[in-house]
mmCIF file of C-alpha atoms in Angstrom:
data_model
loop_
_atom_site.group_PDB
_atom_site.id
_atom_site.type_symbol
_atom_site.label_atom_id
_atom_site.label_comp_id
_atom_site.label_asym_id
_atom_site.label_seq_id
_atom_site.Cartn_x
_atom_site.Cartn_y
_atom_site.Cartn_z
ATOM 1 C CA MET B 15 -3.581 9.242 -1.608
ATOM 2 C CA PHE B 16 -0.672 6.885 -2.240
ATOM 3 C CA PRO B 17 1.684 6.248 -5.178
ATOM 4 C CA VAL B 18 0.489 3.959 -7.939
ATOM 5 C CA THR B 19 2.881 1.046 -8.249
ATOM 6 C CA SER B 20 3.881 0.493 -11.858
ATOM 7 C CA SER B 21 1.568 -0.878 -14.537
ATOM 8 C CA ALA B 22 0.260 -4.381 -14.930
ATOM 9 C CA ASP B 23 2.953 -5.521 -17.383
ATOM 10 C CA PHE B 24 2.949 -9.289 -17.100
ATOM 11 C CA THR B 25 4.856 -11.348 -19.660
ATOM 12 C CA VAL B 26 5.711 -14.944 -18.770
ATOM 13 C CA GLU B 27 9.136 -16.017 -19.969
ATOM 14 C CA ARG B 28 8.927 -19.612 -18.721
ATOM 15 C CA THR B 29 7.085 -21.821 -16.211
ATOM 16 C CA SER B 30 8.421 -24.458 -13.844
ATOM 17 C CA VAL B 31 6.831 -26.963 -11.450
ATOM 18 C CA ILE B 32 7.934 -27.493 -7.836
ATOM 19 C CA LYS B 33 8.584 -31.255 -7.947
ATOM 20 C CA GLU B 34 5.916 -33.389 -9.570
ATOM 21 C CA ASP B 35 3.710 -33.956 -6.538
ATOM 22 C CA THR B 36 0.004 -33.464 -7.226
ATOM 23 C CA GLY B 37 -1.263 -33.009 -3.685
ATOM 24 C CA ILE B 38 0.320 -29.771 -2.451
ATOM 25 C CA TRP B 39 -1.280 -26.364 -1.938
ATOM 26 C CA SER B 40 -1.167 -22.967 -0.178
ATOM 27 C CA PRO B 41 2.345 -21.942 -1.323
ATOM 28 C CA ALA B 42 4.345 -19.031 0.098
ATOM 29 C CA TRP B 43 7.705 -17.539 -0.876
ATOM 30 C CA ASP B 44 10.531 -17.218 1.564
ATOM 31 C CA PRO B 45 11.753 -13.572 1.735
ATOM 32 C CA ASP B 46 14.763 -14.392 -0.490
ATOM 33 C CA GLY B 47 12.734 -16.128 -3.198
ATOM 34 C CA GLU B 48 14.848 -19.294 -3.138
ATOM 35 C CA SER B 49 12.512 -21.592 -1.164
ATOM 36 C CA ILE B 50 8.800 -21.999 -0.521
ATOM 37 C CA ALA B 51 6.569 -23.233 2.273
ATOM 38 C CA TYR B 52 3.391 -25.146 1.477
ATOM 39 C CA VAL B 53 0.840 -27.642 2.802
ATOM 40 C CA ALA B 54 0.748 -31.319 1.826
ATOM 41 C CA TYR B 55 -0.196 -34.692 3.295
ATOM 42 C CA ASP B 56 2.299 -36.701 5.287
ATOM 43 C CA GLU B 57 2.534 -40.502 5.299
ATOM 44 C CA SER B 58 -0.429 -40.702 7.701
ATOM 45 C CA ARG B 59 -2.593 -38.472 5.470
ATOM 46 C CA ASN B 60 -2.387 -35.597 7.926
ATOM 47 C CA GLN B 61 -1.955 -32.088 6.578
ATOM 48 C CA GLN B 62 1.461 -30.640 7.399
ATOM 49 C CA VAL B 63 3.523 -27.587 6.485
ATOM 50 C CA PHE B 64 6.694 -28.287 4.495
ATOM 51 C CA THR B 65 9.529 -26.212 3.064
ATOM 52 C CA ILE B 66 11.481 -26.928 -0.112
ATOM 53 C CA GLY B 67 13.939 -25.201 -2.462
ATOM 54 C CA ILE B 68 12.527 -23.959 -5.763
ATOM 55 C CA ASP B 69 14.831 -26.447 -7.469
ATOM 56 C CA GLY B 70 13.007 -29.265 -5.633
ATOM 57 C CA SER B 71 15.762 -29.953 -3.120
ATOM 58 C CA GLY B 72 15.856 -29.871 0.682
ATOM 59 C CA LYS B 73 12.264 -30.838 1.456
ATOM 60 C CA MET B 74 11.535 -30.539 5.196
ATOM 61 C CA ARG B 75 8.413 -31.049 7.303
ATOM 62 C CA ILE B 76 8.047 -28.352 9.979
ATOM 63 C CA THR B 77 4.728 -29.299 11.668
ATOM 64 C CA ASP B 78 3.641 -32.534 13.294
ATOM 65 C CA ASN B 79 -0.018 -32.675 14.317
ATOM 66 C CA ALA B 80 -3.247 -33.944 12.816
ATOM 67 C CA ALA B 81 -5.102 -30.603 12.485
ATOM 68 C CA ARG B 82 -5.936 -29.279 9.013
ATOM 69 C CA LYS B 83 -3.754 -26.422 7.778
ATOM 70 C CA TRP B 84 -3.927 -23.698 5.115
ATOM 71 C CA GLY B 85 -3.118 -20.004 4.593
ATOM 72 C CA VAL B 86 0.691 -20.203 4.720
ATOM 73 C CA ALA B 87 2.826 -17.034 4.773
ATOM 74 C CA TRP B 88 6.604 -16.783 5.188
ATOM 75 C CA LEU B 89 7.572 -13.690 7.196
ATOM 76 C CA GLU B 90 10.947 -12.286 8.217
ATOM 77 C CA GLY B 91 10.325 -13.667 11.709
ATOM 78 C CA GLY B 92 8.898 -17.077 10.875
ATOM 79 C CA ILE B 93 6.313 -19.064 8.917
ATOM 80 C CA THR B 94 2.635 -18.531 9.734
ATOM 81 C CA TYR B 95 -0.288 -20.773 8.875
ATOM 82 C CA LEU B 96 -3.945 -21.183 9.786
ATOM 83 C CA SER B 97 -5.102 -24.235 11.701
ATOM 84 C CA TYR B 98 -7.480 -25.393 14.418
ATOM 85 C CA ASP B 99 -6.724 -24.711 18.060
ATOM 86 C CA THR B 100 -7.687 -27.035 20.907
ATOM 87 C CA ASP B 101 -10.860 -24.980 21.412
ATOM 88 C CA GLY B 102 -11.967 -25.837 17.862
ATOM 89 C CA LEU B 103 -11.486 -22.284 16.553
ATOM 90 C CA GLN B 104 -9.310 -21.394 13.576
ATOM 91 C CA LYS B 105 -6.181 -19.576 14.743
ATOM 92 C CA ILE B 106 -2.986 -18.131 13.289
ATOM 93 C CA PHE B 107 0.117 -20.107 14.271
ATOM 94 C CA ILE B 108 3.742 -19.133 13.758
ATOM 95 C CA THR B 109 6.795 -21.375 13.688
ATOM 96 C CA GLN B 110 10.438 -21.087 12.690
ATOM 97 C CA PRO B 111 11.631 -22.477 9.321
ATOM 98 C CA ASP B 112 13.201 -25.422 11.158
ATOM 99 C CA GLY B 113 9.899 -26.232 12.905
ATOM 100 C CA THR B 114 10.845 -24.965 16.360
ATOM 101 C CA GLY B 115 9.138 -22.356 18.521
ATOM 102 C CA THR B 116 5.561 -22.956 17.371
ATOM 103 C CA ARG B 117 3.038 -20.669 19.061
ATOM 104 C CA LYS B 118 -0.231 -18.839 18.440
ATOM 105 C CA LEU B 119 0.232 -15.367 16.989
ATOM 106 C CA LEU B 120 -2.661 -14.070 19.086
ATOM 107 C CA ASP B 121 -4.060 -16.038 22.000
ATOM 108 C CA GLU B 122 -7.726 -15.061 22.165
ATOM 109 C CA LYS B 123 -11.108 -16.785 21.844
ATOM 110 C CA MET B 124 -11.886 -15.480 18.349
ATOM 111 C CA ARG B 125 -11.758 -17.057 14.893
ATOM 112 C CA GLN B 126 -8.871 -15.803 12.788
ATOM 113 C CA GLY B 127 -9.375 -17.900 9.678
ATOM 114 C CA LYS B 128 -11.642 -19.851 7.355
ATOM 115 C CA GLU B 129 -10.950 -22.823 5.136
ATOM 116 C CA ASP B 130 -11.464 -22.557 1.373
ATOM 117 C CA LYS B 131 -14.528 -24.765 1.574
ATOM 118 C CA ASP B 132 -16.195 -22.140 3.801
ATOM 119 C CA TYR B 133 -15.873 -19.189 1.391
ATOM 120 C CA PRO B 134 -16.995 -16.560 0.750
ATOM 121 C CA PRO B 135 -15.411 -14.921 2.458
ATOM 122 C CA VAL B 136 -12.030 -16.605 2.776
ATOM 123 C CA PHE B 137 -9.983 -14.811 5.419
ATOM 124 C CA GLY B 138 -6.676 -15.443 3.671
ATOM 125 C CA GLU B 139 -3.170 -15.665 5.082
ATOM 126 C CA VAL B 140 -1.515 -12.889 7.078
ATOM 127 C CA SER B 141 0.463 -10.145 5.315
ATOM 128 C CA GLU B 142 3.636 -8.554 6.670
ATOM 129 C CA ASN B 143 4.608 -4.937 6.003
ATOM 130 C CA ARG B 144 8.169 -5.101 4.664
ATOM 131 C CA VAL B 145 8.946 -1.622 6.009
ATOM 132 C CA THR B 146 7.333 -1.541 9.478
ATOM 133 C CA GLY B 147 6.964 -5.263 10.208
ATOM 134 C CA LYS B 148 3.269 -4.802 11.058
ATOM 135 C CA ILE B 149 1.065 -7.807 10.286
ATOM 136 C CA LEU B 150 -2.427 -7.567 8.780
ATOM 137 C CA PHE B 151 -4.961 -10.345 9.334
ATOM 138 C CA THR B 152 -8.721 -10.954 9.366
ATOM 139 C CA SER B 153 -10.810 -11.717 12.424
ATOM 140 C CA TYR B 154 -14.262 -10.980 13.832
ATOM 141 C CA ASP B 155 -15.373 -7.900 15.727
ATOM 142 C CA GLU B 156 -17.808 -7.906 18.654
ATOM 143 C CA ASN B 157 -20.731 -8.087 16.197
ATOM 144 C CA ASN B 158 -19.304 -11.187 14.494
ATOM 145 C CA ASN B 159 -18.403 -9.268 11.306
ATOM 146 C CA GLU B 160 -15.153 -9.823 9.431
ATOM 147 C CA LYS B 161 -12.712 -6.956 9.987
ATOM 148 C CA ILE B 162 -9.060 -6.243 9.202
ATOM 149 C CA TYR B 163 -6.672 -5.944 12.138
ATOM 150 C CA GLU B 164 -3.024 -5.003 12.600
ATOM 151 C CA ILE B 165 -0.676 -6.664 15.076
ATOM 152 C CA ASN B 166 3.013 -6.952 15.925
ATOM 153 C CA ILE B 167 4.766 -10.260 15.346
ATOM 154 C CA ASP B 168 5.033 -10.806 19.111
ATOM 155 C CA GLY B 169 1.227 -10.688 19.401
ATOM 156 C CA THR B 170 0.992 -7.200 20.892
ATOM 157 C CA GLY B 171 -0.611 -4.006 19.592
ATOM 158 C CA LYS B 172 -3.756 -5.445 18.032
ATOM 159 C CA LYS B 173 -6.021 -2.756 16.548
ATOM 160 C CA GLN B 174 -8.768 -2.535 13.925
ATOM 161 C CA VAL B 175 -7.545 -0.793 10.768
ATOM 162 C CA ILE B 176 -10.676 0.271 8.828
ATOM 163 C CA ASP B 177 -13.502 1.819 10.792
ATOM 164 C CA ASP B 178 -16.697 1.466 8.753
ATOM 165 C CA ASP B 179 -19.810 -0.702 8.688
ATOM 166 C CA LYS B 180 -18.629 -2.940 5.816
ATOM 167 C CA ARG B 181 -17.180 -6.405 6.262
ATOM 168 C CA GLN B 182 -13.546 -6.612 5.127
ATOM 169 C CA TRP B 183 -11.131 -9.501 4.732
ATOM 170 C CA ASP B 184 -8.053 -10.869 2.959
ATOM 171 C CA PRO B 185 -5.671 -7.855 3.272
ATOM 172 C CA ASP B 186 -2.298 -7.679 1.516
ATOM 173 C CA TRP B 187 0.338 -4.966 1.881
ATOM 174 C CA ASN B 188 1.691 -2.826 -0.937
ATOM 175 C CA PRO B 189 5.445 -3.583 -1.305
ATOM 176 C CA ASP B 190 6.298 -0.029 -0.202
ATOM 177 C CA GLY B 191 4.246 -0.423 2.986
ATOM 178 C CA THR B 192 2.140 2.723 2.510
ATOM 179 C CA SER B 193 -1.141 1.016 1.586
ATOM 180 C CA PHE B 194 -2.835 -2.347 1.224
ATOM 181 C CA ALA B 195 -5.387 -4.182 -0.906
ATOM 182 C CA TYR B 196 -8.319 -6.091 0.525
ATOM 183 C CA VAL B 197 -11.731 -7.574 -0.298
ATOM 184 C CA SER B 198 -15.078 -6.169 0.778
ATOM 185 C CA TYR B 199 -18.652 -5.573 -0.357
ATOM 186 C CA ASP B 200 -19.687 -2.590 -2.464
ATOM 187 C CA ASP B 201 -22.992 -0.742 -2.040
ATOM 188 C CA SER B 202 -24.744 -3.351 -4.223
ATOM 189 C CA ASN B 203 -23.437 -6.186 -2.028
ATOM 190 C CA ASN B 204 -21.010 -7.406 -4.711
ATOM 191 C CA ILE B 205 -17.576 -8.632 -3.648
ATOM 192 C CA GLN B 206 -14.939 -6.174 -4.892
ATOM 193 C CA LEU B 207 -11.281 -5.286 -4.505
ATOM 194 C CA PHE B 208 -10.381 -2.145 -2.583
ATOM 195 C CA THR B 209 -7.231 -0.305 -1.560
ATOM 196 C CA ALA B 210 -6.631 1.851 1.514
ATOM 197 C CA ASN B 211 -3.822 3.757 3.175
ATOM 198 C CA ALA B 212 -1.792 1.995 5.854
ATOM 199 C CA ASN B 213 -3.829 3.682 8.596
ATOM 200 C CA GLY B 214 -7.149 2.598 7.041
ATOM 201 C CA THR B 215 -8.051 5.934 5.448
ATOM 202 C CA GLY B 216 -8.426 6.673 1.732
ATOM 203 C CA LYS B 217 -10.574 3.654 0.924
ATOM 204 C CA LYS B 218 -10.875 3.207 -2.859
ATOM 205 C CA GLN B 219 -12.812 0.608 -4.872
ATOM 206 C CA ILE B 220 -10.838 -0.664 -7.897
ATOM 207 C CA THR B 221 -13.145 -3.354 -9.389
ATOM 208 C CA PHE B 222 -16.757 -2.825 -10.424
ATOM 209 C CA ASP B 223 -18.247 -6.043 -11.822
ATOM 210 C CA ASP B 224 -20.420 -8.635 -10.109
ATOM 211 C CA VAL B 225 -17.851 -11.451 -10.112
ATOM 212 C CA LYS B 226 -16.586 -12.771 -6.761
ATOM 213 C CA LYS B 227 -12.937 -12.025 -6.014
ATOM 214 C CA HIS B 228 -10.494 -13.211 -3.385
ATOM 215 C CA ASP B 229 -6.846 -13.656 -2.506
ATOM 216 C CA PRO B 230 -5.303 -10.346 -3.679
ATOM 217 C CA ASN B 231 -1.510 -10.219 -3.700
ATOM 218 C CA TRP B 232 0.199 -6.865 -4.321
ATOM 219 C CA GLY B 233 3.519 -6.906 -6.176
ATOM 220 C CA HIS B 234 5.732 -4.338 -7.880
ATOM 221 C CA ASP B 235 3.926 -4.756 -11.218
ATOM 222 C CA GLY B 236 0.304 -4.897 -10.105
ATOM 223 C CA ILE B 237 -2.203 -6.703 -7.914
ATOM 224 C CA LEU B 238 -2.798 -10.378 -8.637
ATOM 225 C CA PHE B 239 -6.093 -11.854 -7.508
ATOM 226 C CA VAL B 240 -8.380 -14.830 -8.070
ATOM 227 C CA SER B 241 -11.670 -14.155 -9.836
ATOM 228 C CA PHE B 242 -14.494 -16.670 -9.692
ATOM 229 C CA GLU B 243 -15.541 -16.349 -13.336
ATOM 230 C CA ASP B 244 -18.936 -17.879 -14.102
ATOM 231 C CA ARG B 245 -18.141 -17.928 -17.821
ATOM 232 C CA PHE B 246 -15.369 -20.450 -17.161
ATOM 233 C CA ALA B 247 -16.281 -23.999 -16.195
ATOM 234 C CA SER B 248 -13.402 -24.055 -13.721
ATOM 235 C CA GLY B 249 -14.386 -20.929 -11.832
ATOM 236 C CA ASP B 250 -11.161 -19.743 -10.179
ATOM 237 C CA LYS B 251 -8.919 -17.868 -12.626
ATOM 238 C CA LEU B 252 -5.880 -15.719 -12.010
ATOM 239 C CA TYR B 253 -6.142 -12.010 -12.940
ATOM 240 C CA ILE B 254 -3.928 -8.951 -12.645
ATOM 241 C CA ILE B 255 -4.947 -5.311 -12.233
ATOM 242 C CA ASN B 256 -3.203 -1.977 -11.734
ATOM 243 C CA PRO B 257 -3.531 -0.465 -8.253
ATOM 244 C CA ASP B 258 -5.612 2.385 -9.715
ATOM 245 C CA GLY B 259 -8.145 -0.087 -11.150
ATOM 246 C CA THR B 260 -7.041 0.060 -14.788
ATOM 247 C CA GLY B 261 -5.676 -2.674 -17.029
ATOM 248 C CA MET B 262 -7.484 -5.686 -15.559
ATOM 249 C CA LYS B 263 -6.738 -8.816 -17.598
ATOM 250 C CA PRO B 264 -6.182 -12.563 -17.192
ATOM 251 C CA ALA B 265 -2.679 -13.302 -15.952
ATOM 252 C CA ILE B 266 -2.781 -16.852 -17.358
ATOM 253 C CA GLU B 267 -4.709 -17.789 -20.485
ATOM 254 C CA ASP B 268 -4.289 -21.565 -20.343
ATOM 255 C CA GLY B 269 -4.822 -24.091 -17.562
ATOM 256 C CA PHE B 270 -7.991 -25.128 -15.777
ATOM 257 C CA LYS B 271 -7.992 -23.467 -12.348
ATOM 258 C CA GLN B 272 -5.537 -21.295 -10.404
ATOM 259 C CA LYS B 273 -5.390 -20.192 -6.767
ATOM 260 C CA ASN B 274 -3.121 -18.536 -4.199
ATOM 261 C CA PRO B 275 -0.975 -16.246 -6.387
ATOM 262 C CA ARG B 276 2.158 -14.928 -4.687
ATOM 263 C CA TRP B 277 4.665 -12.373 -6.021
ATOM 264 C CA SER B 278 8.298 -12.883 -5.075
ATOM 265 C CA ASN B 279 9.715 -9.930 -3.144
ATOM 266 C CA ASP B 280 11.873 -8.862 -6.087
ATOM 267 C CA GLY B 281 8.918 -9.003 -8.494
ATOM 268 C CA THR B 282 10.584 -11.381 -10.970
ATOM 269 C CA LYS B 283 8.545 -14.519 -10.182
ATOM 270 C CA VAL B 284 4.990 -15.530 -9.341
ATOM 271 C CA LEU B 285 4.087 -18.635 -7.376
ATOM 272 C CA TYR B 286 0.609 -20.112 -7.676
ATOM 273 C CA GLU B 287 -1.460 -23.223 -7.129
ATOM 274 C CA ASP B 288 -2.437 -24.976 -10.364
ATOM 275 C CA ILE B 289 -5.415 -27.366 -10.330
ATOM 276 C CA ASP B 290 -6.236 -29.670 -13.234
ATOM 277 C CA LEU B 291 -9.551 -31.198 -14.326
ATOM 278 C CA ALA B 292 -9.122 -34.154 -11.963
ATOM 279 C CA GLY B 293 -8.540 -31.863 -8.975
ATOM 280 C CA ASN B 294 -4.810 -32.570 -8.760
ATOM 281 C CA LYS B 295 -2.835 -29.652 -7.334
ATOM 282 C CA GLN B 296 0.664 -28.546 -8.269
ATOM 283 C CA ILE B 297 2.753 -25.537 -7.308
ATOM 284 C CA LYS B 298 4.022 -23.655 -10.355
ATOM 285 C CA ILE B 299 6.385 -20.721 -10.782
ATOM 286 C CA LEU B 300 6.037 -18.108 -13.507
ATOM 287 C CA TYR B 301 9.334 -16.464 -14.422
ATOM 288 C CA LEU B 302 8.462 -13.015 -15.711
ATOM 289 C CA GLN B 303 10.054 -11.113 -18.553
ATOM 290 C CA LYS B 304 10.386 -7.399 -17.974
ATOM 291 C CA PRO B 305 9.547 -5.090 -20.914
ATOM 292 C CA GLU B 306 12.728 -3.945 -22.666
ATOM 293 C CA VAL B 307 13.521 -0.310 -22.007
ATOM 294 C CA ILE B 308 15.413 1.409 -24.844
ATOM 295 C CA GLN B 309 17.661 4.144 -23.518
ATOM 296 C CA THR B 310 17.940 7.215 -25.758
ATOM 297 C CA PRO B 311 21.350 8.892 -25.428
ATOM 298 C CA VAL B 312 21.152 12.513 -24.307
ATOM 299 C CA VAL B 313 23.803 14.825 -25.782
ATOM 300 C CA THR B 314 24.645 17.776 -23.562
ATOM 301 C CA PRO B 315 26.501 20.579 -25.340
ATOM 302 C CA ASP B 316 29.720 21.795 -23.727
ATOM 303 C CA VAL B 317 29.007 25.488 -23.284
ATOM 304 C CA THR B 318 32.542 26.175 -22.062
ATOM 305 C CA ALA B 319 34.249 24.881 -25.205
ATOM 306 C CA ASP B 320 36.065 27.361 -27.472
ATOM 307 C CA VAL B 321 34.483 27.685 -30.919
ATOM 308 C CA SER B 322 36.609 28.721 -33.897
ATOM 309 C CA VAL B 323 35.016 29.774 -37.183
ATOM 310 C CA THR B 324 36.910 29.460 -40.428
ATOM 311 C CA PRO B 325 36.136 31.625 -43.485
ATOM 312 C CA GLY B 326 34.442 28.658 -45.122
ATOM 313 C CA ASP B 327 31.996 28.093 -42.249
ATOM 314 C CA VAL B 328 28.330 28.929 -42.836
ATOM 315 C CA GLU B 329 26.273 30.163 -39.885
ATOM 316 C CA GLN B 330 22.903 28.372 -39.505
ATOM 317 C CA THR B 331 19.705 30.188 -38.633
ATOM 318 C CA PRO B 332 17.178 28.526 -36.263
ATOM 319 C CA SER B 333 15.122 27.424 -39.289
ATOM 320 C CA GLY B 334 18.069 25.595 -40.741
ATOM 321 C CA LYS B 335 18.526 28.009 -43.736
ATOM 322 C CA GLU B 336 21.869 29.571 -44.568
ATOM 323 C CA GLU B 337 22.178 33.170 -43.399
ATOM 324 C CA LEU B 338 23.618 35.438 -46.111
ATOM 325 C CA PRO B 339 26.583 37.721 -45.458
ATOM 326 C CA GLU B 340 25.646 41.397 -44.912
ATOM 327 C CA GLU B 341 27.264 42.590 -48.204
ATOM 328 C CA ASP B 342 25.335 40.032 -50.295
ATOM 329 C CA ALA B 343 22.103 41.053 -48.624
ATOM 330 C CA GLY B 344 22.724 44.726 -49.629
ATOM 331 C CA ASN B 345 23.404 43.768 -53.262
ATOM 332 C CA ASN B 346 20.177 41.774 -53.406
ATOM 333 C CA LEU B 347 18.193 44.789 -52.157
ATOM 334 C CA MET B 348 19.674 47.026 -54.880
ATOM 335 C CA GLU B 349 18.776 44.462 -57.559
ATOM 336 C CA ILE B 350 15.167 44.331 -56.319
ATOM 337 C CA LEU B 351 14.832 48.158 -56.350
ATOM 338 C CA PHE B 352 16.329 48.435 -59.862
ATOM 339 C CA THR B 353 13.942 45.779 -61.182
ATOM 340 C CA MET B 354 10.959 47.608 -59.677
ATOM 341 C CA PHE B 355 12.140 50.889 -61.321
ATOM 342 C CA LEU B 356 12.333 49.238 -64.752
ATOM 343 C CA VAL B 357 8.852 47.739 -64.393
ATOM 344 C CA ILE B 358 7.326 51.083 -63.380
ATOM 345 C CA THR B 359 9.116 52.856 -66.277
ATOM 346 C CA VAL B 360 7.762 50.354 -68.802
ATOM 347 C CA ILE B 361 4.229 50.789 -67.432
ATOM 348 C CA ILE B 362 4.459 54.607 -67.676
ATOM 349 C CA LEU B 363 5.787 54.489 -71.270
ATOM 350 C CA ALA B 364 3.025 52.082 -72.260
ATOM 351 C CA MET B 365 0.368 54.391 -70.802
ATOM 352 C CA MET B 366 1.855 57.422 -72.616
ATOM 353 C CA ALA B 367 1.827 55.505 -75.899
ATOM 354 C CA ILE B 368 -1.811 54.578 -75.429
ATOM 355 C CA LEU B 369 -2.735 58.218 -74.715
ATOM 356 C CA LEU B 370 -0.823 59.449 -77.791
ATOM 357 C CA ILE B 371 -2.520 56.971 -80.110
ATOM 358 C CA SER B 372 -5.898 57.814 -78.623
ATOM 359 C CA ASP B 373 -5.243 61.555 -79.228
ATOM 360 C CA LEU B 374 -4.344 60.967 -82.903
ATOM 361 C CA PHE B 375 -7.572 59.106 -83.535
ATOM 362 C CA THR B 376 -9.553 61.880 -81.874
ATOM 363 C CA LYS B 377 -8.026 64.604 -84.157
ATOM 364 C CA LYS B 378 -8.986 62.687 -87.295
#
């Protein structure tokens, strides 16, 4: 169907915090992995989109209105976020990293987002195909069901991707652009993770429990997602799974609650939203350690090299035993035959002696 992208090897080398603010959320990597965009409150307690370097420098506000904002994604052509339009519907907006050129991605009278407080299902941020530039997002169809759509960054070419009777939401592209992960209901009405080809075919379910899942993010080393685990008091916990559905495990063992996981494009870092017991939110970065690969040298014999054999050299057989010279082998054969002749002669003489003795006793 499509190539499986690596295994879910996930070893954290170190963790860092983007500044020490405790009221920021919805992080997104820039394509180069050196800055992030996120949502936080401004001085008037309005939600705004900001950018900042991962070292905490260069903070910049790029929006300036009072509408609530969430679902940030940083694309090659700009920064997108979800917010409320003047008609009261949630829409996808796009702006440049310097805050200029803000517009709606798609100007239509249809909801294109949901806030976290409304889930399930959470629509999630948009996802850009790194190969084709196509953007996946969630909206409603004519029957008011959540469906996954594809669109160009200029707002043209909208089309529904998966044609079935299930509700689907929260899509995220595979890094190679050939497939995507998304959330939907299984036949038992449980919320599960699925994958599908880029054209919507080849739908495959990869989780099979009854725990709610959301916010999948597909990286080079697996699919990160948030699982609402009832066995944890916090609920939202960060998990990782292989694209074929194997190897599911917690990505982070400690901490209270995690949301919005985001792989960096090069697969070396993971950005996520960390929430403590008091509800304070911080943006953290996991720097990942790749498993060490030991290279075994391969020796290729030089078949063109001249080989000289000295009289002292011993030719090796495939079994590793020394092969005897032809003359020695002939001598050994003669020794074996002579020994057999002696043994047979002794046996014959012994039998003749027994017969002679037996004959003497008979005559008496």
